[in-house]
């Protein structure tokens, strides 16, 4: 997805000859665009690996009985699918977007700490290899679920230690990336771009970066305590030594719930860029969007135990977490209202980025409603650990994070590569994905309501039909993403397609549309002079 940099001559940037070439350009990359490209390609590879594991799960669940894998391997697949998708696909992809777009959107020449940027990317490679390689260790990959609950984690083989090590490395990478983003946004904006004139994508990432710095050390603490329980005789989570497995859940979800918003806030930012562009209107209620994003971030720290209604929590605790969870629906509702109000009476067109953005709003809202239903403690006690929960979080994370990413990729791809993608192929990808996604995950609501527990490799006959439908949909959804890479990304990376104009979307606003397409290797070496709206360069 790089600016396929054959434009040394094209734009008269005589400093472009500083761009290194060959493998050195990528291994020693300090340019924010190259590092953004590396993140995006890495996350796509991890998406494919995580997707193959998911198809292994769905192939086993195609019909009752044990077909392909034993229950132990089945739980290894579910655990590694979750870990790889969350820490290898979704989070790195958003960091890739941040690297590519934040300097362009705020008129900065690069990220604040260029070498640390390089280091935080390359840390992910060994971590990913360790994580994926745990399948080949004695006893196979961890099979404790992606939440790594004790006491299961205390009974796993050596692959558990490998997974803990990989998570530490990924956490360090996230923290460095976050520090870089915060310093870049706070210190390197072009003169005249106040915080309240920044694009929404920069706002959502600024808040996300603070969330990451706050919660990644909490995860590090939880998995380090697991490690010392395993090898150094402590009993944090081991009841035999006076420990408490429920304490692990509290610590993990204190990280885990803000983590959910870490994976959705940048998506909100992308949609807040795309919807105004194709509605040809300013974003409705910009300030309320900023405050809503901040509110979501703060509230995300006080809802963690809604994952734990079945652990024997006192009724007072259940009520507190129930009401605080319902409260978090308010700022999220503000955002959805603002997007719809932006589209209201706008001159809307439905190019591929807008299709993905509208699809995101529709399906994410459904996922939000199922979350609201799960926030009601008595209902949640029935639904806990059923496929209803699986359906809910895939509607939020696949239809949420992933669909918003596709929207952003189609929106900025002409700026990254200098060529226009095929609109027809983009629309095929959208409808193929949207339909197959719903065929896969909508039946899971009914499975959950009927009482089918998750993480089971086998099930009784009454769940057979919906499972078969879900499995067929999952394979179609997986192949849609292969189609996306082959039909959209590869041609764009090779420079095949119509040359992209500097501003391919009529309604788009922002400094990224003030530089040529593809974006030159070096941009904004001198801070741009901005107009009153901070969206255009003067002179």
XYZ file of C-alpha atoms in Angstrom, residues 15-485:
471
model
C 15.200 15.817 -2.169
C 13.452 12.553 -3.068
C 16.786 11.034 -4.023
C 17.361 10.631 -0.289
C 14.834 7.813 -0.384
C 16.779 4.584 0.151
C 16.118 1.753 -2.271
C 15.903 -2.036 -2.135
C 15.682 -3.998 1.103
C 17.446 -1.255 3.100
C 14.530 1.057 2.472
C 12.194 -1.292 4.349
C 14.474 -2.767 7.028
C 15.852 0.623 8.106
C 12.649 2.529 7.321
C 12.212 5.725 9.323
C 9.762 7.391 6.925
C 6.240 7.368 8.363
C 4.720 6.343 5.018
C 6.962 3.300 4.620
C 6.384 2.222 8.234
C 2.638 2.695 7.771
C 2.820 0.463 4.704
C 4.768 -2.190 6.636
C 2.184 -2.182 9.431
C -0.703 -2.537 6.977
C 0.925 -5.405 5.065
C 1.901 -7.162 8.314
C -1.639 -6.865 9.652
C -3.075 -8.274 6.417
C -0.796 -11.332 6.676
C -1.923 -11.826 10.285
C -5.561 -11.370 9.204
C -5.081 -14.222 6.734
C -3.436 -16.476 9.363
C -6.146 -15.693 11.927
C -8.747 -16.254 9.206
C -7.389 -19.712 8.368
C -7.668 -20.643 12.070
C -11.265 -19.347 12.095
C -12.084 -21.482 9.050
C -10.643 -24.474 10.919
C -13.102 -23.735 13.746
C -16.054 -23.355 11.360
C -15.110 -26.468 9.362
C -15.240 -28.524 12.565
C -18.594 -26.996 13.510
C -20.099 -27.591 10.042
C -21.998 -30.579 11.419
C -22.364 -32.386 14.785
C -19.751 -34.936 15.808
C -15.972 -34.648 15.728
C -14.887 -34.359 12.092
C -11.472 -32.777 11.676
C -9.869 -31.840 15.000
C -9.944 -33.089 18.569
C -11.356 -30.825 21.319
C -7.860 -29.848 22.518
C -6.784 -28.656 19.055
C -10.179 -26.962 18.650
C -9.499 -24.857 21.740
C -5.995 -24.092 20.469
C -7.588 -22.763 17.285
C -10.071 -20.563 19.171
C -7.338 -19.204 21.468
C -4.853 -18.407 18.711
C -7.544 -17.026 16.399
C -8.472 -14.486 19.079
C -4.913 -13.522 20.013
C -3.722 -13.193 16.402
C -6.752 -11.184 15.258
C -6.693 -8.757 18.194
C -2.956 -8.225 18.650
C -1.703 -9.110 15.156
C -4.377 -7.870 12.749
C -6.687 -5.144 14.141
C -4.299 -3.156 16.368
C -1.298 -3.063 13.970
C -3.571 -2.068 11.067
C -4.816 0.983 12.956
C -1.224 1.874 13.899
C -0.449 1.644 10.165
C -3.259 4.108 9.420
C -1.936 6.392 12.169
C 1.594 6.320 10.756
C 0.439 7.034 7.234
C -2.191 9.660 7.897
C -1.477 11.606 11.103
C 1.607 13.485 9.815
C -0.210 14.212 6.529
C -3.347 15.396 8.339
C -1.592 17.731 10.804
C 1.031 19.065 8.369
C 4.003 17.389 10.100
C 7.099 16.267 8.209
C 7.145 12.836 9.915
C 6.410 11.126 13.217
C 8.189 12.569 16.250
C 10.509 9.608 16.936
C 11.413 8.077 13.584
C 13.851 5.397 14.809
C 11.584 4.340 17.658
C 8.857 4.053 15.031
C 11.028 1.594 13.118
C 11.811 -0.355 16.300
C 8.173 -0.591 17.365
C 7.283 -2.123 13.993
C 10.128 -4.656 13.857
C 9.382 -5.853 17.394
C 6.126 -7.250 16.016
C 7.787 -9.708 13.646
C 9.491 -11.929 16.272
C 6.389 -11.641 18.483
C 4.166 -12.844 15.629
C 6.559 -15.700 14.808
C 6.644 -16.803 18.457
C 2.851 -16.608 18.715
C 2.137 -18.483 15.487
C 5.010 -20.918 16.141
C 3.501 -22.029 19.452
C 1.465 -24.603 17.477
C 4.698 -26.529 16.911
C 5.770 -26.674 20.553
C 5.270 -29.748 22.775
C 1.592 -30.033 23.615
C 0.585 -27.546 20.912
C -0.530 -23.933 21.176
C -2.172 -22.424 24.288
C -5.785 -23.596 24.620
C -7.009 -21.373 27.456
C -9.054 -18.968 25.302
C -7.728 -15.593 24.120
C -8.450 -14.193 27.606
C -5.839 -16.608 29.031
C -7.884 -17.349 32.155
C -6.318 -19.028 35.143
C -6.322 -21.815 36.285
C -6.211 -23.193 32.712
C -3.100 -21.133 31.955
C -1.328 -22.688 34.950
C -1.832 -26.164 33.443
C -0.697 -25.462 29.841
C 2.559 -26.627 28.264
C 5.600 -24.527 27.282
C 3.659 -22.757 24.506
C 1.926 -20.740 27.247
C 5.257 -19.164 28.183
C 5.938 -18.409 24.527
C 2.548 -16.704 24.209
C 3.202 -14.629 27.350
C 6.599 -13.559 25.966
C 5.030 -12.633 22.612
C 2.319 -10.591 24.355
C 4.970 -8.673 26.305
C 6.807 -7.796 23.089
C 3.588 -6.729 21.342
C 2.674 -4.622 24.383
C 6.044 -2.860 24.311
C 5.538 -2.150 20.606
C 2.065 -0.690 21.288
C 3.333 1.557 24.078
C 6.156 2.937 21.925
C 3.790 3.530 19.023
C 1.372 5.344 21.361
C 4.050 7.623 22.816
C 5.084 8.487 19.270
C 1.518 9.329 18.231
C 0.854 11.498 21.311
C 4.081 13.483 20.924
C 3.529 13.909 17.174
C -0.036 15.201 17.584
C 0.679 17.476 20.538
C 3.970 18.957 19.318
C 4.106 18.806 15.525
C 0.846 20.298 14.253
C 1.213 22.991 11.607
C 0.894 26.559 12.954
C -2.778 27.494 13.037
C -4.040 23.952 13.542
C -5.470 24.051 17.041
C -6.587 20.810 18.686
C -10.228 21.613 17.918
C -9.407 22.017 14.219
C -7.737 18.617 13.925
C -9.364 15.933 11.776
C -11.467 13.492 13.848
C -9.106 10.647 12.939
C -6.272 12.433 14.802
C -8.532 13.018 17.814
C -9.625 9.394 18.027
C -6.014 8.226 17.785
C -4.795 10.716 20.402
C -7.347 9.363 22.873
C -6.642 5.750 21.834
C -2.910 6.264 22.445
C -3.582 7.422 26.007
C -5.789 4.356 26.538
C -3.008 2.069 25.286
C -0.431 3.589 27.626
C -2.868 3.211 30.526
C -3.853 -0.432 29.993
C -1.016 -2.316 28.293
C 0.982 -2.407 31.571
C -2.100 -3.927 33.273
C -2.084 -6.803 30.778
C 1.680 -7.130 31.267
C 1.090 -7.410 35.032
C -1.599 -10.083 34.649
C 0.462 -12.301 32.356
C 3.630 -11.790 34.448
C 1.722 -12.989 37.540
C 0.600 -15.997 35.467
C 4.250 -16.639 34.571
C 5.426 -16.486 38.202
C 2.561 -18.804 39.222
C 3.731 -21.259 36.583
C 7.444 -21.251 37.387
C 8.367 -19.370 40.562
C 6.068 -20.791 43.222
C 3.747 -17.792 43.646
C 0.006 -18.340 44.072
C -1.687 -15.255 42.673
C -4.295 -17.287 40.823
C -3.796 -20.785 42.225
C -6.475 -21.628 44.827
C -4.296 -24.426 46.266
C -1.883 -21.771 47.536
C -4.560 -19.286 48.604
C -4.782 -17.520 45.233
C -7.924 -16.453 43.417
C -8.632 -17.173 39.718
C -11.354 -14.495 39.753
C -8.689 -11.892 40.560
C -7.130 -12.715 37.194
C -10.441 -11.926 35.524
C -10.642 -8.549 37.255
C -7.118 -7.619 36.212
C -7.532 -8.940 32.672
C -10.843 -7.171 32.011
C -9.552 -3.921 33.481
C -7.234 -4.124 30.481
C -9.699 -5.917 28.206
C -12.548 -3.480 28.184
C -10.548 -0.351 27.309
C -8.843 -2.633 24.747
C -12.200 -3.058 23.004
C -12.380 0.732 22.597
C -8.745 0.850 21.501
C -9.911 -1.320 18.588
C -12.980 0.772 17.746
C -12.088 4.450 18.376
C -9.728 4.722 15.358
C -12.536 3.126 13.318
C -14.853 5.915 14.495
C -12.186 8.375 13.340
C -11.987 6.873 9.839
C -15.785 6.874 9.448
C -15.854 10.502 10.652
C -13.526 11.368 7.734
C -15.341 9.361 5.071
C -18.993 10.234 5.817
C -18.566 14.049 5.479
C -16.503 13.609 2.297
C -19.219 11.677 0.464
C -22.082 13.673 1.992
C -20.303 16.861 0.847
C -21.023 18.455 4.208
C -19.064 19.321 7.309
C -19.167 16.699 10.065
C -22.231 17.416 12.184
C -21.392 18.262 15.805
C -17.579 18.110 15.638
C -17.127 19.236 19.266
C -19.687 16.736 20.552
C -17.818 13.994 18.633
C -14.596 14.937 20.424
C -16.288 14.974 23.832
C -18.113 11.713 23.098
C -14.790 10.054 22.214
C -13.277 11.269 25.484
C -16.343 10.103 27.426
C -16.145 6.628 25.902
C -12.475 6.427 26.888
C -13.141 7.440 30.502
C -16.223 5.230 30.913
C -14.343 2.247 29.433
C -12.399 2.043 32.721
C -15.501 1.543 34.894
C -17.375 -1.207 33.060
C -14.886 -4.103 33.104
C -16.814 -6.491 35.391
C -19.798 -6.750 33.039
C -17.740 -9.641 31.634
C -17.996 -11.285 35.046
C -21.682 -11.293 36.046
C -21.548 -15.076 36.572
C -18.559 -15.112 38.945
C -20.618 -14.680 42.120
C -20.483 -10.893 42.206
C -22.654 -9.216 44.897
C -25.880 -7.683 43.609
C -24.602 -4.157 44.359
C -21.617 -4.800 42.080
C -23.867 -6.222 39.373
C -26.055 -3.122 39.496
C -23.108 -0.729 39.316
C -21.563 -2.464 36.303
C -24.962 -2.887 34.649
C -25.774 0.835 34.843
C -22.289 2.026 33.898
C -22.392 -0.279 30.856
C -25.741 1.155 29.795
C -24.300 4.649 30.262
C -21.507 4.026 27.759
C -24.181 3.577 25.080
C -24.920 7.330 25.317
C -21.687 8.764 23.809
C -21.689 5.940 21.242
C -25.244 6.899 20.333
C -24.114 10.524 19.986
C -21.584 9.445 17.366
C -24.104 7.399 15.383
C -26.583 10.308 15.528
C -23.882 12.713 14.282
C -22.959 10.497 11.333
C -26.601 10.163 10.307
C -27.132 13.914 10.772
C -24.069 14.530 8.570
C -25.636 12.427 5.819
C -29.065 14.065 6.275
C -29.835 16.268 3.230
C -26.242 15.924 2.041
C -25.359 15.450 -1.632
C -24.514 11.811 -1.037
C -22.777 9.510 -3.478
C -21.963 5.878 -2.786
C -18.437 5.193 -3.912
C -16.791 2.212 -2.231
C -15.427 4.081 0.847
C -18.906 5.438 1.587
C -20.506 2.004 1.118
C -18.154 0.580 3.741
C -18.797 3.526 6.075
C -22.596 3.225 5.813
C -22.287 -0.565 6.149
C -20.177 0.004 9.250
C -22.790 2.298 10.834
C -25.597 -0.169 10.133
C -23.877 -3.330 11.352
C -21.965 -1.710 14.222
C -25.273 -0.340 15.545
C -26.671 -3.888 15.560
C -23.611 -5.065 17.473
C -24.057 -2.178 19.905
C -27.659 -3.149 20.597
C -26.738 -6.761 21.355
C -24.094 -5.363 23.729
C -26.768 -3.288 25.437
C -28.876 -6.439 25.845
C -25.874 -8.246 27.381
C -25.362 -5.350 29.806
C -28.560 -6.381 31.624
C -27.213 -8.716 34.318
C -30.144 -11.204 34.475
C -30.089 -11.611 30.685
C -26.304 -11.823 30.592
C -26.331 -14.661 33.141
C -28.355 -16.675 30.596
C -26.219 -15.605 27.616
C -22.795 -15.832 29.281
C -20.350 -17.920 27.240
C -22.879 -18.727 24.529
C -22.708 -17.987 20.824
C -24.825 -14.877 21.454
C -21.695 -13.265 22.935
C -19.608 -14.501 19.979
C -22.125 -12.923 17.594
C -22.117 -9.661 19.575
C -18.377 -9.088 19.603
C -17.895 -10.123 15.989
C -20.540 -7.607 14.969
C -18.582 -4.980 16.877
C -15.057 -6.028 15.895
C -15.413 -7.431 12.372
C -18.270 -5.228 11.205
C -16.859 -2.459 13.378
C -13.079 -2.315 13.188
C -12.539 -4.270 9.965
C -15.277 -2.633 7.871
C -14.089 0.832 8.935
C -10.558 -0.150 7.916
C -11.763 -1.170 4.476
C -13.526 2.190 4.237
C -10.256 3.947 5.101
C -8.199 1.827 2.702
C -10.478 2.604 -0.258
C -10.637 6.277 0.776
C -6.872 6.848 1.028
C -5.566 4.207 -1.397
C -5.387 6.703 -4.312
C -3.280 8.997 -2.106
C -1.007 6.117 -1.041
C -0.428 4.522 -4.437
C -1.194 7.242 -6.983
C -3.679 5.052 -8.869
C -7.460 4.679 -8.632
C -8.707 1.219 -7.697
C -11.490 -0.398 -9.745
C -14.814 0.865 -8.359
C -16.568 -2.270 -9.641
C -14.180 -4.591 -7.805
C -14.471 -2.507 -4.657
C -18.259 -2.803 -4.734
C -18.071 -6.555 -5.370
C -15.801 -6.823 -2.328
C -18.241 -4.771 -0.230
C -21.427 -6.678 -1.082
C -19.691 -10.066 -0.975
C -18.277 -9.276 2.491
C -21.422 -7.646 3.861
C -23.739 -10.495 2.864
C -21.397 -13.326 3.867
C -20.594 -11.607 7.185
C -24.279 -11.471 8.130
C -24.865 -15.049 6.941
C -21.996 -16.120 9.210
C -22.715 -14.248 12.410
C -26.449 -13.499 12.480
C -27.435 -17.169 13.053
C -25.088 -17.220 16.049
C -27.536 -14.986 17.933
C -30.150 -17.742 17.645
C -27.641 -20.447 18.617
C -26.789 -18.444 21.740
C -30.424 -17.802 22.620
C -31.013 -21.558 22.299
C -28.147 -22.176 24.719
C -25.209 -23.358 22.577
C -22.007 -22.727 24.573
C -18.929 -21.402 22.793
C -15.542 -23.190 22.632
C -17.196 -26.599 22.239
C -16.004 -28.762 19.347
C -19.203 -30.827 19.263
C -22.873 -30.069 19.808
C -26.276 -31.825 19.804
C -28.400 -32.123 16.697
C -30.771 -29.215 17.387
C -27.956 -26.695 16.663
C -26.963 -28.285 13.345
C -28.780 -26.108 10.796
C -27.656 -22.700 12.012
C -24.076 -23.963 12.456
C -24.026 -25.226 8.886
C -25.266 -21.842 7.583
C -22.655 -19.998 9.683
C -19.835 -22.226 8.430
C -20.775 -21.730 4.770
C -20.951 -17.963 5.305
C -17.541 -17.963 7.004
C -15.831 -19.562 4.000
C -17.460 -17.074 1.642
C -16.364 -14.209 3.906
C -12.783 -15.514 4.008
C -12.566 -15.794 0.223
C -13.933 -12.247 -0.126
C -10.809 -10.958 1.659
C -8.538 -12.967 -0.644
C -10.413 -11.398 -3.571
C -9.827 -7.944 -2.040
C -6.073 -8.513 -1.938
